[in-house]
GROMACS .gro file of C-alpha atoms in nm:
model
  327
    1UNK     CA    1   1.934   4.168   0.785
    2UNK     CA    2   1.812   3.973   0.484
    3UNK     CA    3   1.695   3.712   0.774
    4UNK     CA    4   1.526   3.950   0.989
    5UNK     CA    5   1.317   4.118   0.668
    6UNK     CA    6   1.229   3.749   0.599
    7UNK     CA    7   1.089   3.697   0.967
    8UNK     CA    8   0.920   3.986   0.946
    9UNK     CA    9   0.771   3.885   0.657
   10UNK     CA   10   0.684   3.530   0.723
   11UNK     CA   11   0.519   3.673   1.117
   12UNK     CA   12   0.288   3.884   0.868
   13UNK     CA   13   0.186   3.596   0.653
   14UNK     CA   14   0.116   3.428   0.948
   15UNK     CA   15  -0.095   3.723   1.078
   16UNK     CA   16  -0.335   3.802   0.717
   17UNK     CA   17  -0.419   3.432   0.683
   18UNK     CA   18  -0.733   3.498   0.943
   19UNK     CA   19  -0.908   3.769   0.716
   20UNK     CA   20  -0.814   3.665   0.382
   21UNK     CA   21  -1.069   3.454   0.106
   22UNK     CA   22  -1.070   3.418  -0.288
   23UNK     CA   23  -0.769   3.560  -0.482
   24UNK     CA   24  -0.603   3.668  -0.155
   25UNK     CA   25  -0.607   3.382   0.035
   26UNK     CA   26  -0.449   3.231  -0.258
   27UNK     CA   27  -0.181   3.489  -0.344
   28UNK     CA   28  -0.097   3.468   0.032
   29UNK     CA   29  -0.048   3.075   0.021
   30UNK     CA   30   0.185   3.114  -0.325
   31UNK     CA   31   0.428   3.374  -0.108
   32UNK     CA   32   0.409   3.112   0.195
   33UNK     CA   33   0.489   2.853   0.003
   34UNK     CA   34   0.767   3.014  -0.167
   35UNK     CA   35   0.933   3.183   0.180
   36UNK     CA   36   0.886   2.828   0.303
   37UNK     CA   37   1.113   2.703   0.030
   38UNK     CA   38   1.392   2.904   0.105
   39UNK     CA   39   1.439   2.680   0.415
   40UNK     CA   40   1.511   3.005   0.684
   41UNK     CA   41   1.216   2.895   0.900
   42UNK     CA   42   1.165   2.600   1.081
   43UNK     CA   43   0.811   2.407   0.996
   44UNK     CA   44   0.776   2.292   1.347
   45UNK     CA   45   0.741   2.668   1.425
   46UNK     CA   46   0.370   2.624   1.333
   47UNK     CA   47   0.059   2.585   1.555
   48UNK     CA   48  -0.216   2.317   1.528
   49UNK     CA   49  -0.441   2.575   1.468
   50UNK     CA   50  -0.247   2.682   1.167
   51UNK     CA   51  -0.233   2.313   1.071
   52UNK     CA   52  -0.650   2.311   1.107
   53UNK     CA   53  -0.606   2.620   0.885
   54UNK     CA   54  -0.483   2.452   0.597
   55UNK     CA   55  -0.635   2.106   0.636
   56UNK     CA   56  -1.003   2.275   0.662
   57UNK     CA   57  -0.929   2.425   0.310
   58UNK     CA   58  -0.822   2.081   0.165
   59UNK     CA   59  -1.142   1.874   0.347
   60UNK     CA   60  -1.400   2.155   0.203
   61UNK     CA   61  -1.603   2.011  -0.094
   62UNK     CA   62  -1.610   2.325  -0.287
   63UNK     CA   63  -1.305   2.557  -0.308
   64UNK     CA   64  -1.074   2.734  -0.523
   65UNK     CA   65  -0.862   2.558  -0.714
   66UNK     CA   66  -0.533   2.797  -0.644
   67UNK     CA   67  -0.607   2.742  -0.320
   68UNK     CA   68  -0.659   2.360  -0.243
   69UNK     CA   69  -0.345   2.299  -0.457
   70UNK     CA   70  -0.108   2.562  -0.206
   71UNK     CA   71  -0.276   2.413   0.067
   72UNK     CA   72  -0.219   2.038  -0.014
   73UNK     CA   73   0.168   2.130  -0.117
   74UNK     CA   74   0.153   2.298   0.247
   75UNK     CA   75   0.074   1.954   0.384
   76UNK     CA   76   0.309   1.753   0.194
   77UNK     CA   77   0.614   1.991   0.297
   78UNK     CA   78   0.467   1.964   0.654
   79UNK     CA   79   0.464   1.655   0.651
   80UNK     CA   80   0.817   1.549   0.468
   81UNK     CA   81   1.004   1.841   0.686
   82UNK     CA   82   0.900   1.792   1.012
   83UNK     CA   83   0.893   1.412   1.223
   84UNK     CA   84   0.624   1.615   1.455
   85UNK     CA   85   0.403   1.710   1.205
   86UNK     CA   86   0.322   1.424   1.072
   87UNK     CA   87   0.067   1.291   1.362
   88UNK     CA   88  -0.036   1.605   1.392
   89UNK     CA   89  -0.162   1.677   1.025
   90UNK     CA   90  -0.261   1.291   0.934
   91UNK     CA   91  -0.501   1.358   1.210
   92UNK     CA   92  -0.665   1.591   1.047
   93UNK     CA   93  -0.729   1.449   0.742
   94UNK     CA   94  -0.856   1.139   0.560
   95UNK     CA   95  -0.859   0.935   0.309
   96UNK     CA   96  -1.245   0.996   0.222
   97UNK     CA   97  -1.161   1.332   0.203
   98UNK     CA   98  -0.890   1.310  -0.017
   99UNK     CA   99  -1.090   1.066  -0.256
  100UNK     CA  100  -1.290   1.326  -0.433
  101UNK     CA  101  -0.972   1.545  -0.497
  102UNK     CA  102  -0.855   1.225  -0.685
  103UNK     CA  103  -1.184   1.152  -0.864
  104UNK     CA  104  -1.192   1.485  -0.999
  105UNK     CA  105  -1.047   1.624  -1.333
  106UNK     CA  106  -0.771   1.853  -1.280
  107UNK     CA  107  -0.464   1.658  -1.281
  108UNK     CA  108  -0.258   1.890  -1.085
  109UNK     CA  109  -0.437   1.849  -0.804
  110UNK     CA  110  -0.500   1.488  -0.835
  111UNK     CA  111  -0.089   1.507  -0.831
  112UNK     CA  112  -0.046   1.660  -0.552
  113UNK     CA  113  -0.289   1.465  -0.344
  114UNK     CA  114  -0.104   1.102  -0.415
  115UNK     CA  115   0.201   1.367  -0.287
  116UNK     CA  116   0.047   1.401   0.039
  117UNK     CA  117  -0.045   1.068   0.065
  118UNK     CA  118   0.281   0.925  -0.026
  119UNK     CA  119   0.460   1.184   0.189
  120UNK     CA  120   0.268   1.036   0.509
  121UNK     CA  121   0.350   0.711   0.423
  122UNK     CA  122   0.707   0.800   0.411
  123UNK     CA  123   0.663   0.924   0.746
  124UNK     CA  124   0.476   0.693   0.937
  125UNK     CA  125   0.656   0.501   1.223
  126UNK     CA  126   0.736   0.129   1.118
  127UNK     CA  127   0.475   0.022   1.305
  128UNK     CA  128   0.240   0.198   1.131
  129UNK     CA  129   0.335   0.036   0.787
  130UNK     CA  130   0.249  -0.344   0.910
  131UNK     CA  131  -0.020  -0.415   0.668
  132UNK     CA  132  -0.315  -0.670   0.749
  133UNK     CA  133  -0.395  -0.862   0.429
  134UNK     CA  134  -0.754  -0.945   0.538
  135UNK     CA  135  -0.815  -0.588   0.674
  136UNK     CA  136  -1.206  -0.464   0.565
  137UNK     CA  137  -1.144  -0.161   0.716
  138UNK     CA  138  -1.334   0.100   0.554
  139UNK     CA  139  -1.067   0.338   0.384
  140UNK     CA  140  -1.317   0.655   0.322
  141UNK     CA  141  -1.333   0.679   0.708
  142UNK     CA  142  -0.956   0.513   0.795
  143UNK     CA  143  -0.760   0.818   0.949
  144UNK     CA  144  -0.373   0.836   0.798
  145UNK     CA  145  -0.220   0.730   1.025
  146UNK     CA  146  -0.365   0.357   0.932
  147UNK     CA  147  -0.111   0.402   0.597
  148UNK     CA  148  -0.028   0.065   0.529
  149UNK     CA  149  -0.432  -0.058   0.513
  150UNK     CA  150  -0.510   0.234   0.299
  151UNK     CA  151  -0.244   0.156   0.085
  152UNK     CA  152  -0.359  -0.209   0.106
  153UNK     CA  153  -0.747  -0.135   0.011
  154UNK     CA  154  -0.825  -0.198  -0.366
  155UNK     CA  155  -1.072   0.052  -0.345
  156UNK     CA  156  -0.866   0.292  -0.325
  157UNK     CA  157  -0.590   0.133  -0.660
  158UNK     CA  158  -0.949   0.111  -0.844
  159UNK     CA  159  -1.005   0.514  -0.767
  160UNK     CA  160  -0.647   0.584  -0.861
  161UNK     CA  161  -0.645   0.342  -1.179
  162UNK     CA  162  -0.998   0.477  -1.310
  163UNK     CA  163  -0.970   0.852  -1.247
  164UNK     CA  164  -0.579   0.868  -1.304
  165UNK     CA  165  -0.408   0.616  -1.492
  166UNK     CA  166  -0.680   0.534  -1.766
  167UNK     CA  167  -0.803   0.942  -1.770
  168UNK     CA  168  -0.862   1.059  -2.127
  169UNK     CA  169  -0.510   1.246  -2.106
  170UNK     CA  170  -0.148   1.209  -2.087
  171UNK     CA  171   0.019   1.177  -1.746
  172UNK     CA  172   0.249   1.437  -1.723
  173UNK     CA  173   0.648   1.369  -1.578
  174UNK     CA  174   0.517   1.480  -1.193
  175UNK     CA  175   0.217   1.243  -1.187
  176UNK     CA  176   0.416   0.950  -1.340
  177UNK     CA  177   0.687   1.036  -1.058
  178UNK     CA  178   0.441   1.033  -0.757
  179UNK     CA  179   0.252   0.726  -0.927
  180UNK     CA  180   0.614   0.598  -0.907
  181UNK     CA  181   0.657   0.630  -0.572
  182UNK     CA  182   0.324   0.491  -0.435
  183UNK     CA  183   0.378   0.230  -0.665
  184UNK     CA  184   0.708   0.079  -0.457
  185UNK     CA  185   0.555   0.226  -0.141
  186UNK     CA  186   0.262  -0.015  -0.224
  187UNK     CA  187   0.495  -0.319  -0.312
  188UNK     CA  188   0.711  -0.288  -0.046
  189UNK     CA  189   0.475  -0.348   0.211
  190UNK     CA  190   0.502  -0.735   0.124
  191UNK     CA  191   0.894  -0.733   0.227
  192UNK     CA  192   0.795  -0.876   0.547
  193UNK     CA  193   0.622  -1.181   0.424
  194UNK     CA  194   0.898  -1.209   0.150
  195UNK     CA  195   1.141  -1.253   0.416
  196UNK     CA  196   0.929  -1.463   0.596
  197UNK     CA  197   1.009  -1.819   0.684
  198UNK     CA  198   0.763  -2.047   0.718
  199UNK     CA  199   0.786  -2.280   1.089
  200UNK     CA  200   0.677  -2.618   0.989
  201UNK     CA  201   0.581  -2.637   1.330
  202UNK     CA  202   0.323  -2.381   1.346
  203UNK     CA  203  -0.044  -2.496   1.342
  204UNK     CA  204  -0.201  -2.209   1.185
  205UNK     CA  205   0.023  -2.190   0.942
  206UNK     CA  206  -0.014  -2.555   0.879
  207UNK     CA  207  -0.355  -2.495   0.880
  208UNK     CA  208  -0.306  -2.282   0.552
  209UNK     CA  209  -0.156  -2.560   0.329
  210UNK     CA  210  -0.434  -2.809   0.472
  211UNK     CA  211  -0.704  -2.513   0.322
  212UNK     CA  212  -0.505  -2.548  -0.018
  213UNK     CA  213  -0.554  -2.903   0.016
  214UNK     CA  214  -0.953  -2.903   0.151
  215UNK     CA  215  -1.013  -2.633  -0.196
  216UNK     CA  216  -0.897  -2.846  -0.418
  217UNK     CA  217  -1.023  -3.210  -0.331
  218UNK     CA  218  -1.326  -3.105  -0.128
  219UNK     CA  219  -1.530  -3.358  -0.324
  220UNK     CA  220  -1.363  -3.645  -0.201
  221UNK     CA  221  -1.428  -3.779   0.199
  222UNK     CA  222  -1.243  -3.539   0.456
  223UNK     CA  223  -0.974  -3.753   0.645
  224UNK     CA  224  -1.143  -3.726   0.990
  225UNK     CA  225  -1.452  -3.866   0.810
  226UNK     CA  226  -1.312  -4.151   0.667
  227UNK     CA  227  -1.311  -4.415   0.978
  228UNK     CA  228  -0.911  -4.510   0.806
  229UNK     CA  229  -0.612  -4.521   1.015
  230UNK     CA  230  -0.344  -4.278   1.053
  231UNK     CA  231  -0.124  -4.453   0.802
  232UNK     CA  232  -0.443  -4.452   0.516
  233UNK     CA  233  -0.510  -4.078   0.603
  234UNK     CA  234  -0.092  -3.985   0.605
  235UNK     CA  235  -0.119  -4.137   0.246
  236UNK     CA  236  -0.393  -3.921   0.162
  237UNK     CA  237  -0.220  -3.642   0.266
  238UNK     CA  238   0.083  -3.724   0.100
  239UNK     CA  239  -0.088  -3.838  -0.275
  240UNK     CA  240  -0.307  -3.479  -0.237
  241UNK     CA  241  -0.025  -3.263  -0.172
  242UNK     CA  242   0.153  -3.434  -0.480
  243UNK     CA  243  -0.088  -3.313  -0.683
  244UNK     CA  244  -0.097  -2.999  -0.505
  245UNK     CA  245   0.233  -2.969  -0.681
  246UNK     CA  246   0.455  -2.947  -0.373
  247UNK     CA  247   0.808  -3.091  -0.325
  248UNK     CA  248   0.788  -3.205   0.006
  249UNK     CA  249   0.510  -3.442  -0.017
  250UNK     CA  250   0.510  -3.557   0.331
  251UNK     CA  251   0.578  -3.169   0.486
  252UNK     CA  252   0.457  -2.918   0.231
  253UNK     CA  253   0.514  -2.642   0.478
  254UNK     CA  254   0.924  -2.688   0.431
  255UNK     CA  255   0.856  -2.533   0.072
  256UNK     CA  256   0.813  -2.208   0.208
  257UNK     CA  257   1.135  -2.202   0.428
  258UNK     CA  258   1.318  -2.058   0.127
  259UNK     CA  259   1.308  -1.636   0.130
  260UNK     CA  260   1.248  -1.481  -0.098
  261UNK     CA  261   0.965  -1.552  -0.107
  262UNK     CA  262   0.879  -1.698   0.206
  263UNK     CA  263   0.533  -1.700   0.307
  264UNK     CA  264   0.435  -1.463   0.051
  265UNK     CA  265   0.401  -1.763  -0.235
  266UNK     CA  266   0.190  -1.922   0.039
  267UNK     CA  267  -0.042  -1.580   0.043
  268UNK     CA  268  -0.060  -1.563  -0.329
  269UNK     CA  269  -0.169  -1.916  -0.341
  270UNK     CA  270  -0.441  -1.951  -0.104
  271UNK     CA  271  -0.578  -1.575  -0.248
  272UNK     CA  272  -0.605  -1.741  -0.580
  273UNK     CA  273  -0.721  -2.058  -0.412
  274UNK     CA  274  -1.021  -1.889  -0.276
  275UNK     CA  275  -1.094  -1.580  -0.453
  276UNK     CA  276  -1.111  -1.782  -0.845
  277UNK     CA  277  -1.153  -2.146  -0.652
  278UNK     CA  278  -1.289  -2.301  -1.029
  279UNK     CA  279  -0.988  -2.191  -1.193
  280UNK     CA  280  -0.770  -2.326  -0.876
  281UNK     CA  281  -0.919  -2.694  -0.916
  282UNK     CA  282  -0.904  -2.702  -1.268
  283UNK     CA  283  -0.579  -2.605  -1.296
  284UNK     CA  284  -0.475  -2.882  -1.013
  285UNK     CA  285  -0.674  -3.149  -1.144
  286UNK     CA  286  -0.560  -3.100  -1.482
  287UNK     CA  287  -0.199  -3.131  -1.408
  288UNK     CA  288  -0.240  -3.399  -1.211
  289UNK     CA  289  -0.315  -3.621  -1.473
  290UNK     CA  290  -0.086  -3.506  -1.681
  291UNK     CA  291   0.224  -3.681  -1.775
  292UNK     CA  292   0.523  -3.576  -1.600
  293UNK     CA  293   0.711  -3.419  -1.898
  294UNK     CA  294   0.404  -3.197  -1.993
  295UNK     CA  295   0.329  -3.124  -1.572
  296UNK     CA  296   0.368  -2.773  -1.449
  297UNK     CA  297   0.287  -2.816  -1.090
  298UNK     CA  298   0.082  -2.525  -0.919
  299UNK     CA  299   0.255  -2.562  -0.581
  300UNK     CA  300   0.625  -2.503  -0.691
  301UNK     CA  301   0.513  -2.266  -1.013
  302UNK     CA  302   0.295  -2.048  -0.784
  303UNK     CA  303   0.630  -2.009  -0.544
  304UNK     CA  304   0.881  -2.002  -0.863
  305UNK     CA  305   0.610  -1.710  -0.989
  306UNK     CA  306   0.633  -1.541  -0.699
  307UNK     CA  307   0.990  -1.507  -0.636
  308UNK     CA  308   1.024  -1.406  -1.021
  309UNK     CA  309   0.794  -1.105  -0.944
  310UNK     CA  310   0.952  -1.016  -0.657
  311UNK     CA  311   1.292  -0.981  -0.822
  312UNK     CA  312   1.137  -0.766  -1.148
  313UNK     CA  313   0.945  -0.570  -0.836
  314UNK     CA  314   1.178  -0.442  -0.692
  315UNK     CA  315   1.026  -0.528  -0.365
  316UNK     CA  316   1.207  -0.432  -0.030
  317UNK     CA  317   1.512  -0.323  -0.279
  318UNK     CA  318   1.393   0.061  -0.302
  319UNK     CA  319   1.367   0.173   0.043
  320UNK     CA  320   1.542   0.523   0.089
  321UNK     CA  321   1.447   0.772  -0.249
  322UNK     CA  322   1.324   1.149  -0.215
  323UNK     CA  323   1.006   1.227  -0.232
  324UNK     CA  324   1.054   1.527  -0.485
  325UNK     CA  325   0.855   1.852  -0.358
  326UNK     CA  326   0.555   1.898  -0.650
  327UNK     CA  327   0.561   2.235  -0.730
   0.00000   0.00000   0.00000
């Protein structure tokens, strides 16, 4: 009986959501949300249409505050009870239009839209979460399903850090959880190049180390340049990637066959090479000249670094956690 009445009244929720606006709409979306909870009806009951529903009241630029946070807790539970849902509702939203709910002031809702987005994450197939370092992609119009390259985008950390973290207010237990959560979502995407070893016999990856090398030294004459013989431009090689700070001086790449961290010291390293590229040669053609007691060579500090950050990370060890329902 008790889970008839509560059919009954779910089918009628269901039924008033067409007509109803303002204080209504959100009263209605409170009782949904609460029947919901109970965990007597199925969310992969629901229709696409009803799905449209509530995203259209989350992607409108102006509405009531009640109502765009039931709607966005709507999603989340969507989207963390049902494997079906998921496509289905990161289809009809993005990140652009989740951005403003973040750059606004109420931090309730702000919570419960890194919910959402952490909730699709969670979901997304693995495939999904393979994250392309030197993705461009532009996140306002970068559907959901693209999680890992949203996560990846600094625009978006720079949103989050500027309208969240540094807000002129406290962040209350909820936000700090879902922060929390995004956080090791965020990290964990670099478990795969953690764990990956580099093949010494891989050109392109080769071709990484020999970038390291060009950065640094570009003054002097490039090796094809240089008219010498194979045995003058192996020495080259070998004195530069000395310097470098490698321990394999005559095959850097066997450096990075050691996971953790794998090729992700070799990522961190040519980022900093070419993103601060006068701090990189100063750095490297400081130490060089220094005596060997005082050296701290970049090479084998940038991969002792990384390893070290990995372990006080966390990264790849926090895998499985619950997403706690905001509410």
């Amino acid at each position: 009986m008790v889970v008839f009445k509560f059919c009954r009244r779910y089918q009628k929720l269901q039924k008033i959501m067409k007509p109803c606006f303002g204080d209504m709409l959100s009263f209605t979306l409170t009782a949904f949300v609460e029947l919901m909870d109970h965990g007597i009806v199925s969310w992969d009951t629901f229709s696409v249409a009803f799905i449209k529903k509530i995203a259209s009241f989350v992607n409108k630029s102006a509405i009531d505050i009640s109502i765009l946070q039931r709607s966005l807790a709507i999603l989340e539970s969507m989207v963390l009870n049902s494997h079906d849902l998921y496509q289905k509702v990161a289809q009809e939203i993005t990140i652009g239009q989740l951005i403003p709910h973040l750059q606004g002031t109420d931090q309730e809702i702000q919570t419960y839209t890194i919910a959402v987005i952490n909730a699709l994450f969670l979901k997304a197939p693995d495939e999904r979460r393979q994250v392309d370092v030197e993705s461009s992609v532009d996140i306002l119009d970068c559907p959901l399903t693209e999680m890992a390259n949203i996560l990846a985008q600094k625009q978006l950390r720079s949103i989050i850090l500027t309208h969240v973290i540094r807000a002129q207010r406290a962040i209350n237990n909820e936000m700090a959880h879902q922060l929390y959560v995004l956080q090791v979502l965020t990290f964990n995407l670099l478990e795969d190049r953690m764990m990956a070893k580099m093949d010494p016999q891989d050109q392109a990856q080769r071709d990484i180390i020999f970038e390291l090398r060009r950065i640094a030294f570009d003054a002097e004459s490039e090796p094809n340049n240089s008219g010498g013989s194979m045995e003058k431009r192996k020495s080259m090689y070998t004195r530069d990637y000395k310097k470098l700070g490698f321990i394999n001086h005559v095959n850097p790449a066997m450096d990075f066959t050691q996971t953790p961290p794998g090729m992700l010291a070799l990522d961190n390293m040519l980022y900093f090479a070419k993103h601060h590229q006068d701090a990189y040669i100063r750095i490297v053609l400081e130490n060089s000249s220094r005596e060997d007691k005082h050296e701290c060579p970049f090479g084998r500090s940038s991969i002792e670094l990384t390893k070290m950050l990995c372990e006080i990370l966390k990264v790849g060890e926090l895998r499985k956690y619950t997403c706690s329902h905001v509410g």
